[in-house]
Amino acid sequence: MLSKIQFRPRPLSTPAAAPAPAPKATSKPRVDTFSAAPTGRAPNSALRGLAKDNLFEPTLAKPALGAAPKLKFDGLEQLNPRRAAVDKALSTGGPVPFTNTDGKTEQVSVDRIATPLLGGAIYSVTVGDDTFSVSIAKDANVDHQAVLAQIIDAYSETPEDLRGALESVSVRGEKGPDGAAATAGDGHITFYDNAANVTADIFHHEMGHLIGRQVENANDSVLSGIIEKLKGEPPPIPDGWAEAAAADGNHLNDYTEGSFEKSGNYTEDFAEAWSEYMRALDGGPIALAAFEALYPGRSEVLKDLYPPA
Ligand SMILES: [Zn+2]
């Protein structure tokens, strides 16, 4: 069903009534990675523009500290063992062992399932027991195996019981709407601008949107599920998230603050917190303790979703 793969990004939700605004933290280590301006307003119109609609994400320029390495296309990618695993999975049908950047090994299969008439390729990717598709557009000037390796690496960090939130990924060549790096909704993540934004941090942020929706739906009763069908879905965040964020009394960064002020909801706050939490888990006990100290209320919700080892 090729037509189903041609996704358009969609808004995650309609703006909801505003909860009590949370004041901005007065001091905050830059544990996040979004390129919000150091003070004041966002530096580009894309970042400001996104706040009007959950669909839009900021253009991101990442500091490298502790982040998964960005894709490079200098030929050295051939030496990347994760890319090599993808190569082997494609040539053998898999499954093959894939050791992610955390040192955790998963069994991975990758099959090229279609070459659309318009060009590009569609892959079926299985990591452990979970399968999703990756569509790479014809005009996306990317090393397919390297992009697949990067997506699989980030996906494999997601706890298994939350992986079902992702059904498909597409990688497109063009710039995102209003300069968006990526968008997420309805089980789908779209990365724009070739592979420039296919990083672990952005993957986790977008995955946070999908997980937020999955958890929000799981929290529904039969009745509230029916009501939401009629009245529209609430923001894709877990029960108690808005209260936890308000109790923490801060925003994660200028991006989430701007989004909250515009939309009145904590959609971006949750996605960004999820991504930061994933980084904190990667960073070890000190990084995790720093995260918990800054965001004690949010941490309780996140630890429920994904208990630290
Ligand atoms: Zn977002």
PDB file of C-alpha atoms and ligand atoms in Angstrom:
ATOM      1  CA  MET A   1       0.000   0.000   0.000  1.00  0.00           C
ATOM      2  CA  LEU A   2       2.313   2.661  -1.219  1.00  0.00           C
ATOM      3  CA  SER A   3      -0.231   5.373  -0.869  1.00  0.00           C
ATOM      4  CA  LYS A   4      -0.290   4.768   2.857  1.00  0.00           C
ATOM      5  CA  ILE A   5       3.401   5.436   3.067  1.00  0.00           C
ATOM      6  CA  GLN A   6       3.060   8.899   1.568  1.00  0.00           C
ATOM      7  CA  PHE A   7       2.263  10.490   4.879  1.00  0.00           C
ATOM      8  CA  ARG A   8       1.693  14.107   5.418  1.00  0.00           C
ATOM      9  CA  PRO A   9       2.638  15.394   8.826  1.00  0.00           C
ATOM     10  CA  ARG A  10      -0.346  16.078  10.984  1.00  0.00           C
ATOM     11  CA  PRO A  11      -0.893  18.103  14.100  1.00  0.00           C
ATOM     12  CA  LEU A  12      -0.609  16.064  17.237  1.00  0.00           C
ATOM     13  CA  SER A  13      -3.569  17.688  18.830  1.00  0.00           C
ATOM     14  CA  THR A  14      -5.647  20.754  18.953  1.00  0.00           C
ATOM     15  CA  PRO A  15      -4.711  23.284  21.588  1.00  0.00           C
ATOM     16  CA  ALA A  16      -6.416  22.641  24.880  1.00  0.00           C
ATOM     17  CA  ALA A  17      -7.483  24.972  27.618  1.00  0.00           C
ATOM     18  CA  ALA A  18      -4.453  26.426  29.333  1.00  0.00           C
ATOM     19  CA  PRO A  19      -3.353  24.939  32.628  1.00  0.00           C
ATOM     20  CA  ALA A  20      -1.746  27.251  35.119  1.00  0.00           C
ATOM     21  CA  PRO A  21       1.408  28.672  33.547  1.00  0.00           C
ATOM     22  CA  ALA A  22       4.681  27.520  34.968  1.00  0.00           C
ATOM     23  CA  PRO A  23       7.413  30.034  35.645  1.00  0.00           C
ATOM     24  CA  LYS A  24      10.682  29.577  33.872  1.00  0.00           C
ATOM     25  CA  ALA A  25      13.540  28.114  35.821  1.00  0.00           C
ATOM     26  CA  THR A  26      15.975  30.764  36.887  1.00  0.00           C
ATOM     27  CA  SER A  27      19.022  28.594  36.485  1.00  0.00           C
ATOM     28  CA  LYS A  28      19.303  25.469  34.497  1.00  0.00           C
ATOM     29  CA  PRO A  29      22.186  23.406  33.216  1.00  0.00           C
ATOM     30  CA  ARG A  30      21.928  22.916  29.505  1.00  0.00           C
ATOM     31  CA  VAL A  31      21.250  19.212  29.701  1.00  0.00           C
ATOM     32  CA  ASP A  32      18.900  19.585  26.789  1.00  0.00           C
ATOM     33  CA  THR A  33      20.070  19.685  23.248  1.00  0.00           C
ATOM     34  CA  PHE A  34      17.581  21.798  21.411  1.00  0.00           C
ATOM     35  CA  SER A  35      19.111  24.925  20.054  1.00  0.00           C
ATOM     36  CA  ALA A  36      16.939  27.407  21.802  1.00  0.00           C
ATOM     37  CA  ALA A  37      18.493  30.827  22.082  1.00  0.00           C
ATOM     38  CA  PRO A  38      20.508  31.209  25.283  1.00  0.00           C
ATOM     39  CA  THR A  39      18.252  33.988  26.425  1.00  0.00           C
ATOM     40  CA  GLY A  40      15.030  35.457  25.266  1.00  0.00           C
ATOM     41  CA  ARG A  41      13.450  34.572  22.023  1.00  0.00           C
ATOM     42  CA  ALA A  42      14.198  31.855  19.612  1.00  0.00           C
ATOM     43  CA  PRO A  43      16.670  32.878  16.936  1.00  0.00           C
ATOM     44  CA  ASN A  44      14.730  31.833  13.923  1.00  0.00           C
ATOM     45  CA  SER A  45      11.254  32.199  12.592  1.00  0.00           C
ATOM     46  CA  ALA A  46      10.830  28.445  12.392  1.00  0.00           C
ATOM     47  CA  LEU A  47      11.221  28.106  16.118  1.00  0.00           C
ATOM     48  CA  ARG A  48       8.848  30.942  16.805  1.00  0.00           C
ATOM     49  CA  GLY A  49       6.478  29.769  14.144  1.00  0.00           C
ATOM     50  CA  LEU A  50       6.161  26.291  15.506  1.00  0.00           C
ATOM     51  CA  ALA A  51       4.471  27.434  18.639  1.00  0.00           C
ATOM     52  CA  LYS A  52       1.336  28.251  16.736  1.00  0.00           C
ATOM     53  CA  ASP A  53       0.854  24.638  15.903  1.00  0.00           C
ATOM     54  CA  ASN A  54       2.097  21.437  17.438  1.00  0.00           C
ATOM     55  CA  LEU A  55       2.939  20.208  13.997  1.00  0.00           C
ATOM     56  CA  PHE A  56       6.021  22.304  13.669  1.00  0.00           C
ATOM     57  CA  GLU A  57       9.274  21.522  15.298  1.00  0.00           C
ATOM     58  CA  PRO A  58      12.276  23.775  15.573  1.00  0.00           C
ATOM     59  CA  THR A  59      15.261  23.703  13.359  1.00  0.00           C
ATOM     60  CA  LEU A  60      17.904  22.127  15.473  1.00  0.00           C
ATOM     61  CA  ALA A  61      21.615  22.579  15.644  1.00  0.00           C
ATOM     62  CA  LYS A  62      22.982  20.238  18.219  1.00  0.00           C
ATOM     63  CA  PRO A  63      25.951  20.424  20.471  1.00  0.00           C
ATOM     64  CA  ALA A  64      27.724  17.093  20.326  1.00  0.00           C
ATOM     65  CA  LEU A  65      28.182  16.561  24.062  1.00  0.00           C
ATOM     66  CA  GLY A  66      27.150  13.058  24.922  1.00  0.00           C
ATOM     67  CA  ALA A  67      24.939  12.835  21.882  1.00  0.00           C
ATOM     68  CA  ALA A  68      24.950   9.964  19.490  1.00  0.00           C
ATOM     69  CA  PRO A  69      27.262  10.776  16.614  1.00  0.00           C
ATOM     70  CA  LYS A  70      25.701  12.529  13.701  1.00  0.00           C
ATOM     71  CA  LEU A  71      25.725  10.812  10.407  1.00  0.00           C
ATOM     72  CA  LYS A  72      28.713  11.543   8.280  1.00  0.00           C
ATOM     73  CA  PHE A  73      28.990  10.645   4.656  1.00  0.00           C
ATOM     74  CA  ASP A  74      32.702  10.528   4.233  1.00  0.00           C
ATOM     75  CA  GLY A  75      33.068   6.863   3.477  1.00  0.00           C
ATOM     76  CA  LEU A  76      34.090   6.077   7.034  1.00  0.00           C
ATOM     77  CA  GLU A  77      30.513   5.072   7.653  1.00  0.00           C
ATOM     78  CA  GLN A  78      31.506   1.783   6.081  1.00  0.00           C
ATOM     79  CA  LEU A  79      33.466   1.132   9.246  1.00  0.00           C
ATOM     80  CA  ASN A  80      30.471   1.742  11.488  1.00  0.00           C
ATOM     81  CA  PRO A  81      29.573  -1.670  12.927  1.00  0.00           C
ATOM     82  CA  ARG A  82      25.900  -0.737  13.127  1.00  0.00           C
ATOM     83  CA  ARG A  83      25.834   0.142   9.461  1.00  0.00           C
ATOM     84  CA  ALA A  84      27.651  -3.106   8.761  1.00  0.00           C
ATOM     85  CA  ALA A  85      24.958  -4.977  10.696  1.00  0.00           C
ATOM     86  CA  VAL A  86      22.285  -3.353   8.547  1.00  0.00           C
ATOM     87  CA  ASP A  87      24.213  -4.350   5.438  1.00  0.00           C
ATOM     88  CA  LYS A  88      24.342  -7.921   6.656  1.00  0.00           C
ATOM     89  CA  ALA A  89      20.660  -7.934   7.618  1.00  0.00           C
ATOM     90  CA  LEU A  90      19.747  -6.686   4.139  1.00  0.00           C
ATOM     91  CA  SER A  91      21.885  -9.225   2.353  1.00  0.00           C
ATOM     92  CA  THR A  92      20.960 -12.224   4.493  1.00  0.00           C
ATOM     93  CA  GLY A  93      17.405 -11.334   5.436  1.00  0.00           C
ATOM     94  CA  GLY A  94      18.462 -11.519   9.078  1.00  0.00           C
ATOM     95  CA  PRO A  95      18.030 -11.629  11.895  1.00  0.00           C
ATOM     96  CA  VAL A  96      21.523 -10.451  12.743  1.00  0.00           C
ATOM     97  CA  PRO A  97      22.900  -9.160  16.034  1.00  0.00           C
ATOM     98  CA  PHE A  98      22.926  -5.351  16.225  1.00  0.00           C
ATOM     99  CA  THR A  99      24.841  -3.796  19.106  1.00  0.00           C
ATOM    100  CA  ASN A 100      23.619  -0.288  19.794  1.00  0.00           C
ATOM    101  CA  THR A 101      25.646   2.642  21.082  1.00  0.00           C
ATOM    102  CA  ASP A 102      24.693   1.669  24.640  1.00  0.00           C
ATOM    103  CA  GLY A 103      26.333  -1.703  24.090  1.00  0.00           C
ATOM    104  CA  LYS A 104      23.014  -3.524  24.124  1.00  0.00           C
ATOM    105  CA  THR A 105      22.553  -6.198  21.480  1.00  0.00           C
ATOM    106  CA  GLU A 106      19.255  -6.855  19.702  1.00  0.00           C
ATOM    107  CA  GLN A 107      18.327  -9.192  16.883  1.00  0.00           C
ATOM    108  CA  VAL A 108      17.515  -7.093  13.822  1.00  0.00           C
ATOM    109  CA  SER A 109      16.046  -7.888  10.410  1.00  0.00           C
ATOM    110  CA  VAL A 110      15.860  -5.409   7.553  1.00  0.00           C
ATOM    111  CA  ASP A 111      14.044  -6.159   4.294  1.00  0.00           C
ATOM    112  CA  ARG A 112      13.635  -3.892   1.336  1.00  0.00           C
ATOM    113  CA  ILE A 113       9.945  -4.482   0.764  1.00  0.00           C
ATOM    114  CA  ALA A 114       9.213  -2.059  -2.037  1.00  0.00           C
ATOM    115  CA  THR A 115      10.652   0.290  -4.555  1.00  0.00           C
ATOM    116  CA  PRO A 116       7.882   2.804  -5.129  1.00  0.00           C
ATOM    117  CA  LEU A 117       7.085   3.841  -8.663  1.00  0.00           C
ATOM    118  CA  LEU A 118       8.149   7.348  -7.785  1.00  0.00           C
ATOM    119  CA  GLY A 119      11.526   6.102  -6.553  1.00  0.00           C
ATOM    120  CA  GLY A 120      13.105   5.752  -3.152  1.00  0.00           C
ATOM    121  CA  ALA A 121      12.700   2.642  -1.059  1.00  0.00           C
ATOM    122  CA  ILE A 122      10.598   1.172   1.715  1.00  0.00           C
ATOM    123  CA  TYR A 123      12.131  -1.106   4.317  1.00  0.00           C
ATOM    124  CA  SER A 124      10.588  -3.352   6.912  1.00  0.00           C
ATOM    125  CA  VAL A 125      12.661  -3.246  10.087  1.00  0.00           C
ATOM    126  CA  THR A 126      12.294  -5.711  12.939  1.00  0.00           C
ATOM    127  CA  VAL A 127      14.062  -5.068  16.228  1.00  0.00           C
ATOM    128  CA  GLY A 128      13.500  -7.878  18.715  1.00  0.00           C
ATOM    129  CA  ASP A 129       9.767  -8.570  18.507  1.00  0.00           C
ATOM    130  CA  ASP A 130       8.688  -5.236  17.031  1.00  0.00           C
ATOM    131  CA  THR A 131       8.408  -4.215  13.401  1.00  0.00           C
ATOM    132  CA  PHE A 132       8.085  -0.809  11.756  1.00  0.00           C
ATOM    133  CA  SER A 133       8.652   0.521   8.268  1.00  0.00           C
ATOM    134  CA  VAL A 134      11.142   3.075   7.018  1.00  0.00           C
ATOM    135  CA  SER A 135      10.412   4.923   3.799  1.00  0.00           C
ATOM    136  CA  ILE A 136      13.244   6.855   2.212  1.00  0.00           C
ATOM    137  CA  ALA A 137      12.138   9.294  -0.450  1.00  0.00           C
ATOM    138  CA  LYS A 138      13.704   9.299  -3.883  1.00  0.00           C
ATOM    139  CA  ASP A 139      14.968  12.836  -3.468  1.00  0.00           C
ATOM    140  CA  ALA A 140      16.498  12.144  -0.058  1.00  0.00           C
ATOM    141  CA  ASN A 141      20.219  12.265  -0.633  1.00  0.00           C
ATOM    142  CA  VAL A 142      21.172   9.806   2.081  1.00  0.00           C
ATOM    143  CA  ASP A 143      23.094   6.615   2.644  1.00  0.00           C
ATOM    144  CA  HIS A 144      20.183   4.265   3.218  1.00  0.00           C
ATOM    145  CA  GLN A 145      22.076   1.799   5.383  1.00  0.00           C
ATOM    146  CA  ALA A 146      23.549   4.564   7.533  1.00  0.00           C
ATOM    147  CA  VAL A 147      20.143   6.147   8.085  1.00  0.00           C
ATOM    148  CA  LEU A 148      18.602   2.773   8.910  1.00  0.00           C
ATOM    149  CA  ALA A 149      21.426   2.093  11.363  1.00  0.00           C
ATOM    150  CA  GLN A 150      20.869   5.426  13.092  1.00  0.00           C
ATOM    151  CA  ILE A 151      17.109   4.912  13.369  1.00  0.00           C
ATOM    152  CA  ILE A 152      17.531   1.346  14.633  1.00  0.00           C
ATOM    153  CA  ASP A 153      20.105   2.515  17.162  1.00  0.00           C
ATOM    154  CA  ALA A 154      17.749   5.112  18.657  1.00  0.00           C
ATOM    155  CA  TYR A 155      14.720   2.839  18.447  1.00  0.00           C
ATOM    156  CA  SER A 156      16.571   0.087  20.288  1.00  0.00           C
ATOM    157  CA  GLU A 157      16.989   2.434  23.262  1.00  0.00           C
ATOM    158  CA  THR A 158      13.219   2.752  23.596  1.00  0.00           C
ATOM    159  CA  PRO A 159      11.793   0.411  26.241  1.00  0.00           C
ATOM    160  CA  GLU A 160      10.177  -2.597  24.629  1.00  0.00           C
ATOM    161  CA  ASP A 161       6.722  -2.045  26.041  1.00  0.00           C
ATOM    162  CA  LEU A 162       6.568   1.416  24.431  1.00  0.00           C
ATOM    163  CA  ARG A 163       7.992   0.552  21.019  1.00  0.00           C
ATOM    164  CA  GLY A 164       4.590  -0.253  19.596  1.00  0.00           C
ATOM    165  CA  ALA A 165       3.882   3.485  19.486  1.00  0.00           C
ATOM    166  CA  LEU A 166       5.953   3.681  16.288  1.00  0.00           C
ATOM    167  CA  GLU A 167       4.576   2.199  13.091  1.00  0.00           C
ATOM    168  CA  SER A 168       6.532   3.971  10.410  1.00  0.00           C
ATOM    169  CA  VAL A 169       9.281   6.461   9.678  1.00  0.00           C
ATOM    170  CA  SER A 170       9.896   8.456   6.550  1.00  0.00           C
ATOM    171  CA  VAL A 171      13.021  10.341   5.556  1.00  0.00           C
ATOM    172  CA  ARG A 172      12.516  13.119   3.071  1.00  0.00           C
ATOM    173  CA  GLY A 173      14.875  15.335   1.171  1.00  0.00           C
ATOM    174  CA  GLU A 174      13.100  18.629   1.440  1.00  0.00           C
ATOM    175  CA  LYS A 175      13.131  21.095   4.299  1.00  0.00           C
ATOM    176  CA  GLY A 176      10.316  20.616   6.775  1.00  0.00           C
ATOM    177  CA  PRO A 177       7.290  22.874   6.985  1.00  0.00           C
ATOM    178  CA  ASP A 178       8.431  26.164   8.524  1.00  0.00           C
ATOM    179  CA  GLY A 179      11.881  24.658   8.863  1.00  0.00           C
ATOM    180  CA  ALA A 180      10.720  21.755  11.021  1.00  0.00           C
ATOM    181  CA  ALA A 181      13.429  19.189  11.697  1.00  0.00           C
ATOM    182  CA  ALA A 182      10.904  16.397  12.057  1.00  0.00           C
ATOM    183  CA  THR A 183       7.271  15.833  12.867  1.00  0.00           C
ATOM    184  CA  ALA A 184       5.319  13.052  14.536  1.00  0.00           C
ATOM    185  CA  GLY A 185       1.747  11.872  14.791  1.00  0.00           C
ATOM    186  CA  ASP A 186      -0.488   8.859  14.207  1.00  0.00           C
ATOM    187  CA  GLY A 187       2.347   6.422  14.829  1.00  0.00           C
ATOM    188  CA  HIS A 188       4.524   8.042  12.204  1.00  0.00           C
ATOM    189  CA  ILE A 189       7.728  10.103  12.326  1.00  0.00           C
ATOM    190  CA  THR A 190       8.893  12.198   9.381  1.00  0.00           C
ATOM    191  CA  PHE A 191      12.472  13.462   9.208  1.00  0.00           C
ATOM    192  CA  TYR A 192      13.163  16.343   6.837  1.00  0.00           C
ATOM    193  CA  ASP A 193      16.236  17.765   5.149  1.00  0.00           C
ATOM    194  CA  ASN A 194      17.831  14.441   4.154  1.00  0.00           C
ATOM    195  CA  ALA A 195      19.624  12.879   7.115  1.00  0.00           C
ATOM    196  CA  ALA A 196      20.526  16.129   8.846  1.00  0.00           C
ATOM    197  CA  ASN A 197      18.012  15.568  11.637  1.00  0.00           C
ATOM    198  CA  VAL A 198      18.200  11.812  11.998  1.00  0.00           C
ATOM    199  CA  THR A 199      19.822  11.981  15.411  1.00  0.00           C
ATOM    200  CA  ALA A 200      19.088  10.098  18.606  1.00  0.00           C
ATOM    201  CA  ASP A 201      17.864  13.256  20.344  1.00  0.00           C
ATOM    202  CA  ILE A 202      15.389  14.187  17.655  1.00  0.00           C
ATOM    203  CA  PHE A 203      14.262  10.593  17.277  1.00  0.00           C
ATOM    204  CA  HIS A 204      13.543  10.419  21.008  1.00  0.00           C
ATOM    205  CA  HIS A 205      11.706  13.751  20.957  1.00  0.00           C
ATOM    206  CA  GLU A 206       9.434  12.592  18.153  1.00  0.00           C
ATOM    207  CA  MET A 207       9.056   9.181  19.722  1.00  0.00           C
ATOM    208  CA  GLY A 208       8.037  11.044  22.884  1.00  0.00           C
ATOM    209  CA  HIS A 209       5.073  12.488  21.009  1.00  0.00           C
ATOM    210  CA  LEU A 210       3.993   9.016  19.887  1.00  0.00           C
ATOM    211  CA  ILE A 211       4.546   7.483  23.317  1.00  0.00           C
ATOM    212  CA  GLY A 212       2.635  10.354  24.902  1.00  0.00           C
ATOM    213  CA  ARG A 213      -0.352   9.607  22.710  1.00  0.00           C
ATOM    214  CA  GLN A 214      -0.122   5.876  23.349  1.00  0.00           C
ATOM    215  CA  VAL A 215      -0.011   6.417  27.097  1.00  0.00           C
ATOM    216  CA  GLU A 216      -2.798   8.999  26.987  1.00  0.00           C
ATOM    217  CA  ASN A 217      -5.008   6.533  25.114  1.00  0.00           C
ATOM    218  CA  ALA A 218      -4.124   3.754  27.530  1.00  0.00           C
ATOM    219  CA  ASN A 219      -5.237   5.980  30.381  1.00  0.00           C
ATOM    220  CA  ASP A 220      -8.686   6.398  28.821  1.00  0.00           C
ATOM    221  CA  SER A 221     -11.700   4.651  30.193  1.00  0.00           C
ATOM    222  CA  VAL A 222     -14.264   3.372  27.705  1.00  0.00           C
ATOM    223  CA  LEU A 223     -16.379   6.440  28.376  1.00  0.00           C
ATOM    224  CA  SER A 224     -13.575   8.979  28.151  1.00  0.00           C
ATOM    225  CA  GLY A 225     -12.400   7.283  24.973  1.00  0.00           C
ATOM    226  CA  ILE A 226     -15.826   7.837  23.410  1.00  0.00           C
ATOM    227  CA  ILE A 227     -15.963  11.418  24.624  1.00  0.00           C
ATOM    228  CA  GLU A 228     -12.534  12.090  23.111  1.00  0.00           C
ATOM    229  CA  LYS A 229     -13.679  10.669  19.816  1.00  0.00           C
ATOM    230  CA  LEU A 230     -16.461  13.227  19.810  1.00  0.00           C
ATOM    231  CA  LYS A 231     -14.711  16.215  21.314  1.00  0.00           C
ATOM    232  CA  GLY A 232     -11.204  15.732  20.035  1.00  0.00           C
ATOM    233  CA  GLU A 233      -8.186  14.171  21.629  1.00  0.00           C
ATOM    234  CA  PRO A 234      -6.467  15.862  24.544  1.00  0.00           C
ATOM    235  CA  PRO A 235      -2.734  16.633  24.326  1.00  0.00           C
ATOM    236  CA  PRO A 236      -0.592  13.498  23.873  1.00  0.00           C
ATOM    237  CA  ILE A 237       0.816  13.419  27.382  1.00  0.00           C
ATOM    238  CA  PRO A 238       0.416  10.991  30.279  1.00  0.00           C
ATOM    239  CA  ASP A 239      -2.120  11.564  33.031  1.00  0.00           C
ATOM    240  CA  GLY A 240      -0.634  13.854  35.632  1.00  0.00           C
ATOM    241  CA  TRP A 241       1.987  15.347  33.333  1.00  0.00           C
ATOM    242  CA  ALA A 242       0.572  18.871  33.251  1.00  0.00           C
ATOM    243  CA  GLU A 243       0.281  18.870  37.037  1.00  0.00           C
ATOM    244  CA  ALA A 244       3.818  17.516  37.434  1.00  0.00           C
ATOM    245  CA  ALA A 245       5.253  20.143  35.088  1.00  0.00           C
ATOM    246  CA  ALA A 246       3.364  22.918  36.856  1.00  0.00           C
ATOM    247  CA  ALA A 247       4.610  21.645  40.218  1.00  0.00           C
ATOM    248  CA  ASP A 248       8.190  21.561  38.944  1.00  0.00           C
ATOM    249  CA  GLY A 249       7.640  25.225  38.161  1.00  0.00           C
ATOM    250  CA  ASN A 250       9.932  25.460  35.139  1.00  0.00           C
ATOM    251  CA  HIS A 251      10.260  24.853  31.452  1.00  0.00           C
ATOM    252  CA  LEU A 252      12.878  22.648  29.864  1.00  0.00           C
ATOM    253  CA  ASN A 253      14.045  25.303  27.440  1.00  0.00           C
ATOM    254  CA  ASP A 254      12.928  28.286  25.418  1.00  0.00           C
ATOM    255  CA  TYR A 255      11.376  26.028  22.830  1.00  0.00           C
ATOM    256  CA  THR A 256       9.060  24.256  25.247  1.00  0.00           C
ATOM    257  CA  GLU A 257       8.308  27.525  26.996  1.00  0.00           C
ATOM    258  CA  GLY A 258       7.321  29.181  23.736  1.00  0.00           C
ATOM    259  CA  SER A 259       5.176  26.245  22.770  1.00  0.00           C
ATOM    260  CA  PHE A 260       3.434  26.243  26.129  1.00  0.00           C
ATOM    261  CA  GLU A 261       2.757  29.953  26.022  1.00  0.00           C
ATOM    262  CA  LYS A 262       1.265  29.647  22.571  1.00  0.00           C
ATOM    263  CA  SER A 263      -0.708  26.428  22.930  1.00  0.00           C
ATOM    264  CA  GLY A 264      -1.390  26.237  26.639  1.00  0.00           C
ATOM    265  CA  ASN A 265      -0.533  22.555  26.621  1.00  0.00           C
ATOM    266  CA  TYR A 266       2.474  20.474  27.589  1.00  0.00           C
ATOM    267  CA  THR A 267       2.794  18.484  24.365  1.00  0.00           C
ATOM    268  CA  GLU A 268       6.285  19.739  23.537  1.00  0.00           C
ATOM    269  CA  ASP A 269       7.246  19.714  27.190  1.00  0.00           C
ATOM    270  CA  PHE A 270       6.603  15.988  27.407  1.00  0.00           C
ATOM    271  CA  ALA A 271       8.365  15.135  24.138  1.00  0.00           C
ATOM    272  CA  GLU A 272      11.400  17.160  25.093  1.00  0.00           C
ATOM    273  CA  ALA A 273      11.430  15.769  28.620  1.00  0.00           C
ATOM    274  CA  TRP A 274      11.269  12.241  27.241  1.00  0.00           C
ATOM    275  CA  SER A 275      14.270  12.960  25.010  1.00  0.00           C
ATOM    276  CA  GLU A 276      16.204  14.530  27.878  1.00  0.00           C
ATOM    277  CA  TYR A 277      15.306  11.645  30.154  1.00  0.00           C
ATOM    278  CA  MET A 278      16.666   9.193  27.583  1.00  0.00           C
ATOM    279  CA  ARG A 279      19.893  11.189  27.511  1.00  0.00           C
ATOM    280  CA  ALA A 280      20.047  11.268  31.283  1.00  0.00           C
ATOM    281  CA  LEU A 281      19.645   7.493  31.396  1.00  0.00           C
ATOM    282  CA  ASP A 282      22.479   7.205  28.894  1.00  0.00           C
ATOM    283  CA  GLY A 283      24.553   9.623  30.927  1.00  0.00           C
ATOM    284  CA  GLY A 284      24.545   7.518  34.069  1.00  0.00           C
ATOM    285  CA  PRO A 285      23.629   8.128  37.714  1.00  0.00           C
ATOM    286  CA  ILE A 286      24.979  11.681  37.980  1.00  0.00           C
ATOM    287  CA  ALA A 287      23.164  12.832  34.856  1.00  0.00           C
ATOM    288  CA  LEU A 288      20.000  11.131  36.046  1.00  0.00           C
ATOM    289  CA  ALA A 289      20.260  12.716  39.495  1.00  0.00           C
ATOM    290  CA  ALA A 290      20.704  16.139  37.885  1.00  0.00           C
ATOM    291  CA  PHE A 291      17.624  15.557  35.754  1.00  0.00           C
ATOM    292  CA  GLU A 292      15.587  14.459  38.777  1.00  0.00           C
ATOM    293  CA  ALA A 293      16.704  17.467  40.779  1.00  0.00           C
ATOM    294  CA  LEU A 294      15.535  19.844  38.064  1.00  0.00           C
ATOM    295  CA  TYR A 295      12.332  18.028  37.260  1.00  0.00           C
ATOM    296  CA  PRO A 296      11.244  16.057  40.333  1.00  0.00           C
ATOM    297  CA  GLY A 297       7.554  15.907  39.429  1.00  0.00           C
ATOM    298  CA  ARG A 298       8.118  15.001  35.821  1.00  0.00           C
ATOM    299  CA  SER A 299      10.714  12.423  36.852  1.00  0.00           C
ATOM    300  CA  GLU A 300       8.120  10.484  38.823  1.00  0.00           C
ATOM    301  CA  VAL A 301       5.913  10.163  35.744  1.00  0.00           C
ATOM    302  CA  LEU A 302       8.856   9.261  33.516  1.00  0.00           C
ATOM    303  CA  LYS A 303      10.157   6.650  35.946  1.00  0.00           C
ATOM    304  CA  ASP A 304       6.724   5.045  35.919  1.00  0.00           C
ATOM    305  CA  LEU A 305       6.936   4.793  32.147  1.00  0.00           C
ATOM    306  CA  TYR A 306      10.545   3.689  32.014  1.00  0.00           C
ATOM    307  CA  PRO A 307      12.077   2.692  35.329  1.00  0.00           C
ATOM    308  CA  PRO A 308      15.852   3.250  35.428  1.00  0.00           C
ATOM    309  CA  ALA A 309      17.829   0.015  35.555  1.00  0.00           C
TER     310      ALA A 309
HETATM  311 ZN    ZN B   1       7.837  18.148  19.266  1.00  0.00          ZN
END
